[in-house]
Each structure stands twice: as C-alpha cells, then as structure tokens.
Short mmCIF file of C-alpha atoms in Angstrom, two decimals:
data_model
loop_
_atom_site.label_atom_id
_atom_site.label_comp_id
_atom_site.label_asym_id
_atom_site.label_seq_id
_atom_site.Cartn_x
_atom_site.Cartn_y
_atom_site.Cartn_z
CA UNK A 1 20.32 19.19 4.95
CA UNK A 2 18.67 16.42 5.66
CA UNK A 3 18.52 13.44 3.20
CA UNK A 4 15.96 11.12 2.22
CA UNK A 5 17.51 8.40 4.19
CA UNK A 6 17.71 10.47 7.35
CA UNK A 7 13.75 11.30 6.77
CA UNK A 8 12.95 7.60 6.83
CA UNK A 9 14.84 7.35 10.05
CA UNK A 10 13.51 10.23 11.64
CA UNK A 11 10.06 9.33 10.74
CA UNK A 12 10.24 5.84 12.07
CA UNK A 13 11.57 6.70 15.44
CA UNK A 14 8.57 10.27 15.72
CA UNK A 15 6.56 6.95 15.33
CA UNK A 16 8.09 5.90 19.07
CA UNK A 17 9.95 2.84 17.63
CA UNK A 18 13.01 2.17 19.15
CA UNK A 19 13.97 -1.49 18.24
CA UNK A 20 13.14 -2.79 14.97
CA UNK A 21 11.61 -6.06 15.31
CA UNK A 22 11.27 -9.16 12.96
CA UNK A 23 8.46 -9.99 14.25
CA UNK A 24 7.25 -10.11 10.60
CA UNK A 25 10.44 -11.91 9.40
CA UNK A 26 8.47 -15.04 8.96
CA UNK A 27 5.34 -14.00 7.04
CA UNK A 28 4.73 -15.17 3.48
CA UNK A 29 5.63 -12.59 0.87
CA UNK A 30 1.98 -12.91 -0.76
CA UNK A 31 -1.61 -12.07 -0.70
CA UNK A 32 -2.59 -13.72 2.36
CA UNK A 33 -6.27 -12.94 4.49
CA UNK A 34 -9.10 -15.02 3.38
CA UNK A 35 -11.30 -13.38 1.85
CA UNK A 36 -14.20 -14.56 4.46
CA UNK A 37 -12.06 -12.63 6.89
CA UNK A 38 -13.20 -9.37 4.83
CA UNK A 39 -16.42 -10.00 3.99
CA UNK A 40 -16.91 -10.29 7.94
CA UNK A 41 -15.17 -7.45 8.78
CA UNK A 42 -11.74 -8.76 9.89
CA UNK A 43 -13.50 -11.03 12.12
CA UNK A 44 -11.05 -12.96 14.51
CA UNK A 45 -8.46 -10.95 13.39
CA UNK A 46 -5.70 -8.26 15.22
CA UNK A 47 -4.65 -5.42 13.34
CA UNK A 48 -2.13 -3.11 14.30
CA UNK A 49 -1.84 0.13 13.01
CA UNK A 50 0.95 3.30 12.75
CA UNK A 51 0.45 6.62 11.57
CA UNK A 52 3.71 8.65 10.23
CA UNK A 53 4.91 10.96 8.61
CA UNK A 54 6.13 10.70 4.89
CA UNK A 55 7.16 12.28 2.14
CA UNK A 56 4.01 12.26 0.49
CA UNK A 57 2.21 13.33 3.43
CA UNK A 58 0.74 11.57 6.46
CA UNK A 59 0.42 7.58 5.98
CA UNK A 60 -1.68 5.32 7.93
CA UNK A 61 0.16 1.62 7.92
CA UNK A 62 -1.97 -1.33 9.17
CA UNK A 63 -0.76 -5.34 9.30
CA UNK A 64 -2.41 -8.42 10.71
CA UNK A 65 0.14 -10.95 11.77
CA UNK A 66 0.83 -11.66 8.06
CA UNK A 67 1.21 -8.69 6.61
CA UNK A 68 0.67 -5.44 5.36
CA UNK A 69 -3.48 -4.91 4.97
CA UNK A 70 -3.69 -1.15 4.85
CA UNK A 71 -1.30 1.94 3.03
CA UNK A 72 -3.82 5.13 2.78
CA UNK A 73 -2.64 8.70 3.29
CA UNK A 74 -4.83 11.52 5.41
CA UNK A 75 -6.65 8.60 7.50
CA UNK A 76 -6.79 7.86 10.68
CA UNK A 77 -7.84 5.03 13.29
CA UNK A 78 -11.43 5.45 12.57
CA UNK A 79 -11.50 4.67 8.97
CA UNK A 80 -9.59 1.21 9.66
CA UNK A 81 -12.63 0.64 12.28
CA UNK A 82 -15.20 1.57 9.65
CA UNK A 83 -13.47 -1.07 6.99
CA UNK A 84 -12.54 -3.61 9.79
CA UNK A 85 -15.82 -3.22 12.73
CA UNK A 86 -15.17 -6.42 13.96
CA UNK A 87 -11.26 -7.03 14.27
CA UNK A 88 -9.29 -6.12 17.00
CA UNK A 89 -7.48 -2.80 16.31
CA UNK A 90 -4.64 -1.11 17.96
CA UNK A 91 -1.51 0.68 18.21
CA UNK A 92 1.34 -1.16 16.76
CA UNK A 93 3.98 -0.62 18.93
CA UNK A 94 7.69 -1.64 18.10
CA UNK A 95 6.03 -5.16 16.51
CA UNK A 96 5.65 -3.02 13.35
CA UNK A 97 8.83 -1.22 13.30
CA UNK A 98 10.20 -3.14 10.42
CA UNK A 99 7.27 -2.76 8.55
CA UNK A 100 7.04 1.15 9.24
CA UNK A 101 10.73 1.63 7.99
CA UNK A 102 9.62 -0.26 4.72
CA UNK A 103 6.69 1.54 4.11
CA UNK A 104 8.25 5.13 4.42
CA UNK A 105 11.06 4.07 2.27
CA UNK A 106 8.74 2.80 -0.11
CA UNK A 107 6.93 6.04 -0.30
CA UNK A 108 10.77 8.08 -1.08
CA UNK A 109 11.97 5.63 -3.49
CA UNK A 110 9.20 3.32 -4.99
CA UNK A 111 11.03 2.45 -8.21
CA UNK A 112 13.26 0.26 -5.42
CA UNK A 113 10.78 -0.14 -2.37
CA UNK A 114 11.86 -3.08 -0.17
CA UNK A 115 9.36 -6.62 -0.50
CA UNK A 116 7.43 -6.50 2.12
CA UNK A 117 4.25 -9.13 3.51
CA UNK A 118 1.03 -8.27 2.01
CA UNK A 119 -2.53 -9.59 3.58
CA UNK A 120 -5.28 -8.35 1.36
CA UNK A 121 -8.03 -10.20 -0.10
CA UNK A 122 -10.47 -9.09 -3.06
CA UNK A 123 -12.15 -11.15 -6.13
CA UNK A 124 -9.93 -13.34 -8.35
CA UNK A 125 -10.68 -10.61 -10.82
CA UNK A 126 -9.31 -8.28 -8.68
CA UNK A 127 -5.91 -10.63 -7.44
CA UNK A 128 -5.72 -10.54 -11.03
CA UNK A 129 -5.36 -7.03 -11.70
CA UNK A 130 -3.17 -6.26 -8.44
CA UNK A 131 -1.01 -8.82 -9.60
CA UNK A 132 -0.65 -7.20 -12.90
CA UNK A 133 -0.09 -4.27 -11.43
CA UNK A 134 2.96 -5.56 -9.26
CA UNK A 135 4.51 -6.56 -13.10
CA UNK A 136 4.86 -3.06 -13.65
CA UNK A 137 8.41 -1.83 -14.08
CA UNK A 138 9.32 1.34 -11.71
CA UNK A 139 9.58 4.30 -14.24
CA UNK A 140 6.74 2.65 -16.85
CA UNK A 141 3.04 3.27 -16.85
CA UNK A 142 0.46 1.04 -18.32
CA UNK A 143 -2.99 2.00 -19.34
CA UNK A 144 -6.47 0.63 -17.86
CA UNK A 145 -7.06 -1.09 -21.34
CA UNK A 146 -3.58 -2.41 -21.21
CA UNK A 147 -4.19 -3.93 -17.96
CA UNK A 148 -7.16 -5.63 -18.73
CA UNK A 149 -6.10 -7.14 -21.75
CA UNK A 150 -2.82 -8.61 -19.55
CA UNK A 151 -5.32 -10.40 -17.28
CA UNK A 152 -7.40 -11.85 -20.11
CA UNK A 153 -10.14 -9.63 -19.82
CA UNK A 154 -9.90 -7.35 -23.08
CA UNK A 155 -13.32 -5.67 -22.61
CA UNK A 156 -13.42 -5.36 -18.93
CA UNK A 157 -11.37 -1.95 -19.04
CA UNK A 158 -13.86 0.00 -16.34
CA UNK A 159 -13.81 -3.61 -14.41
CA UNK A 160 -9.75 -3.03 -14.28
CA UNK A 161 -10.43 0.64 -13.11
CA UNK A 162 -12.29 -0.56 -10.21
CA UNK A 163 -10.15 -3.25 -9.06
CA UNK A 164 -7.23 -0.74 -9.65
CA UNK A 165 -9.25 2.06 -7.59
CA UNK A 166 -10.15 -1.23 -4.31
CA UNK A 167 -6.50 -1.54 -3.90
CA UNK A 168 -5.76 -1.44 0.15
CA UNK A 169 -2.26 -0.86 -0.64
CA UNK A 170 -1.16 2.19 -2.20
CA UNK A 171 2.11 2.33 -3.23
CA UNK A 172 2.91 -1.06 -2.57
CA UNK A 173 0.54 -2.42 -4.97
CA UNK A 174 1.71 0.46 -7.37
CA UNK A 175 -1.89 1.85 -8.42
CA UNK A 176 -0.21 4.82 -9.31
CA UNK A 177 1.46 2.91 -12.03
CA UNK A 178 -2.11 3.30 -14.31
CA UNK A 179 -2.95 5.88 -16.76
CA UNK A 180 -5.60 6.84 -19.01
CA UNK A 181 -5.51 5.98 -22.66
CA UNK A 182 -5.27 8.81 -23.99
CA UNK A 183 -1.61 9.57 -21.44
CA UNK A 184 -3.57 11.61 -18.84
CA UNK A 185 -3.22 10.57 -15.54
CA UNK A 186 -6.80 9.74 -14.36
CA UNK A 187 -7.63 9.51 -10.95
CA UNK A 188 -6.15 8.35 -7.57
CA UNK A 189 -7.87 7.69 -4.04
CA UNK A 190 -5.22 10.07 -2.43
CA UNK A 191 -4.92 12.92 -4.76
CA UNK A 192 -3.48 13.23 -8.54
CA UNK A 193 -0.49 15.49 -6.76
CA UNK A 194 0.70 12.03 -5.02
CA UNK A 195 0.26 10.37 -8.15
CA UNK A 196 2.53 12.77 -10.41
CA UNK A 197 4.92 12.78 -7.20
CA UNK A 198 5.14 8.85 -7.16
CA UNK A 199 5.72 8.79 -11.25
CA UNK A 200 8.19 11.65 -10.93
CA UNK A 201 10.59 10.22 -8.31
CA UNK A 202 10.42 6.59 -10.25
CA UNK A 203 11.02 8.18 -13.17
CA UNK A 204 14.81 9.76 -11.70
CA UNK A 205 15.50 6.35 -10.09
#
C-alpha cells in the first residue's frame, strides 16, 4: 500500500521532474509581487506553471521567480492566462520541482506543510487578513468575526470574508482555516468537501 509519502513522490515525478532544483532556494519567504504587477496583469513578469495530481484532487501550482503566485484545484493553463493576460506563461519544467514537492506535501499534511516563497499581492486590508490567517495554528479554526477583529477591523467581518475568499493560495495561505460564527463551515473556492478534508487531516496531525 502505498503511503502518503510515496504519493508525494509519485506525483512529483507523473509531473516529469527528475532533478529537484533550488532554483528557488534564494527567494524571500514573504509576500513579494508588487501590486502594480497585478493590477497590469503580470506585466513583465514569467510565470511558470505545473499541474499534478494530489490528494485533494488535481492542483494547478504557478511561481514567478519569487515565489509561489497560484494554488487552485480543477484549473488549468487558461485560467492563469485569464488572471495574468499579459505575463509570460509556461510550463515549469524541473525549475519548479522543489516547489511541486512542497506543494503536494502541503496538500497531505497541512498542519506541517514545508515554508515555502510566496509572491502575491492584494490591498493592505487584504495582506492583513492573509497574514492573520498564516497565525492560525494547524488543527484550530477561527471565525470571519474573529479574524477581523485580529486585524483591527471589528466591523469589517464581510470585508474579512472577501479578502479570505481573493486568496491565490489555497492551502498555503490556510483559507480553509475560517468558519462561520455560528461553527458551520461556510464556503470555499474549491469545494466544502476539500475544506472538511483539509480540517480533518490537521485535526489527526
């Protein structure tokens, strides 16, 4: 039987990487594109991209030079083309190896996911929240009203529910993390089934 380490492994190298790089080695461990590089539609910038399998499904993975921009599930090439029209997109190759392996053993094990290079960009509001989110102990949940009220922002609880739902990320910048009030789960960009499956394997960690 196969275990969850030998599904990261087999999943990085059905990706065609052979040689894990660290080509990435270098990049700061931080939220890093401008944000006039996403208002103009990655403009003057390369982004690589791998689609793999997981555990929760099929993940796209997408990095500029300093990081990690994309983590979506059920997307493809097109939909980084339709967020990004004016960057240079295209297969990532064994450059993202590294970042591939972290990603897919983030998505088995996220209560001890490796620290890998972000590059996203949003409002301060928003850098706010995701960092918020990042405080988040594996295996704890915090709700929308208790997230807003961490960033300062008491009344902006629906404000906090957007920023939470514009996060590039998933996983990474652990979204799933957020709850309703009330203990329901909410909602979440790639299905509620990937959300109770995220909370579940934290919550065995």
């Amino acid at each position: 039987m196969l275990t969850e380490t030998d599904t990261v492994t087999a999943a990085l190298y059905e990706g065609g990487y052979q040689s894990p790089s660290r080509f990435y080695a270098a990049a700061p461990d931080r939220l890093g594109m401008t944000p006039s590089a996403w208002k103009r539609g990655g403009a003057g910038v390369t982004i690589r991209y791998a689609i793999v399998d997981t555990v929760l499904g099929r993940m796209l993975l997408a990095a500029t030079e300093k990081g990690i921009c994309r983590l979506s599930f059920d997307e493809d090439e097109g939909e980084l083309r339709r967020r990004f029209p004016n960057a240079i997109i295209e297969p990532g190759g064994d450059a993202m190896a590294e970042l591939v392996e972290g990603a897919v053993t983030a998505c088995a094990d996220p209560a001890n996911m490796p620290d890998l290079p972000l590059d996203v960009a949003g409002t301060a509001f928003q850098q706010a929240v995701w960092d918020e989110l990042r405080r988040i102990p594996p295996g704890e949940t915090r709700s929308y009203a208790a997230i807003a009220a961490a960033v300062g922002k008491p009344a902006a609880v629906r404000a906090a529910g957007s920023a939470n739902g514009a996060n590039n990320v998933a996983v990474l910048i652990p979204c799933h993390r957020v709850i309703r009030t009330d203990g329901t789960l909410g909602g979440y960009a790639y299905g509620l089934e990937r959300k109770e499956e995220l909370l579940r394997r934290e919550a065995k960690s």
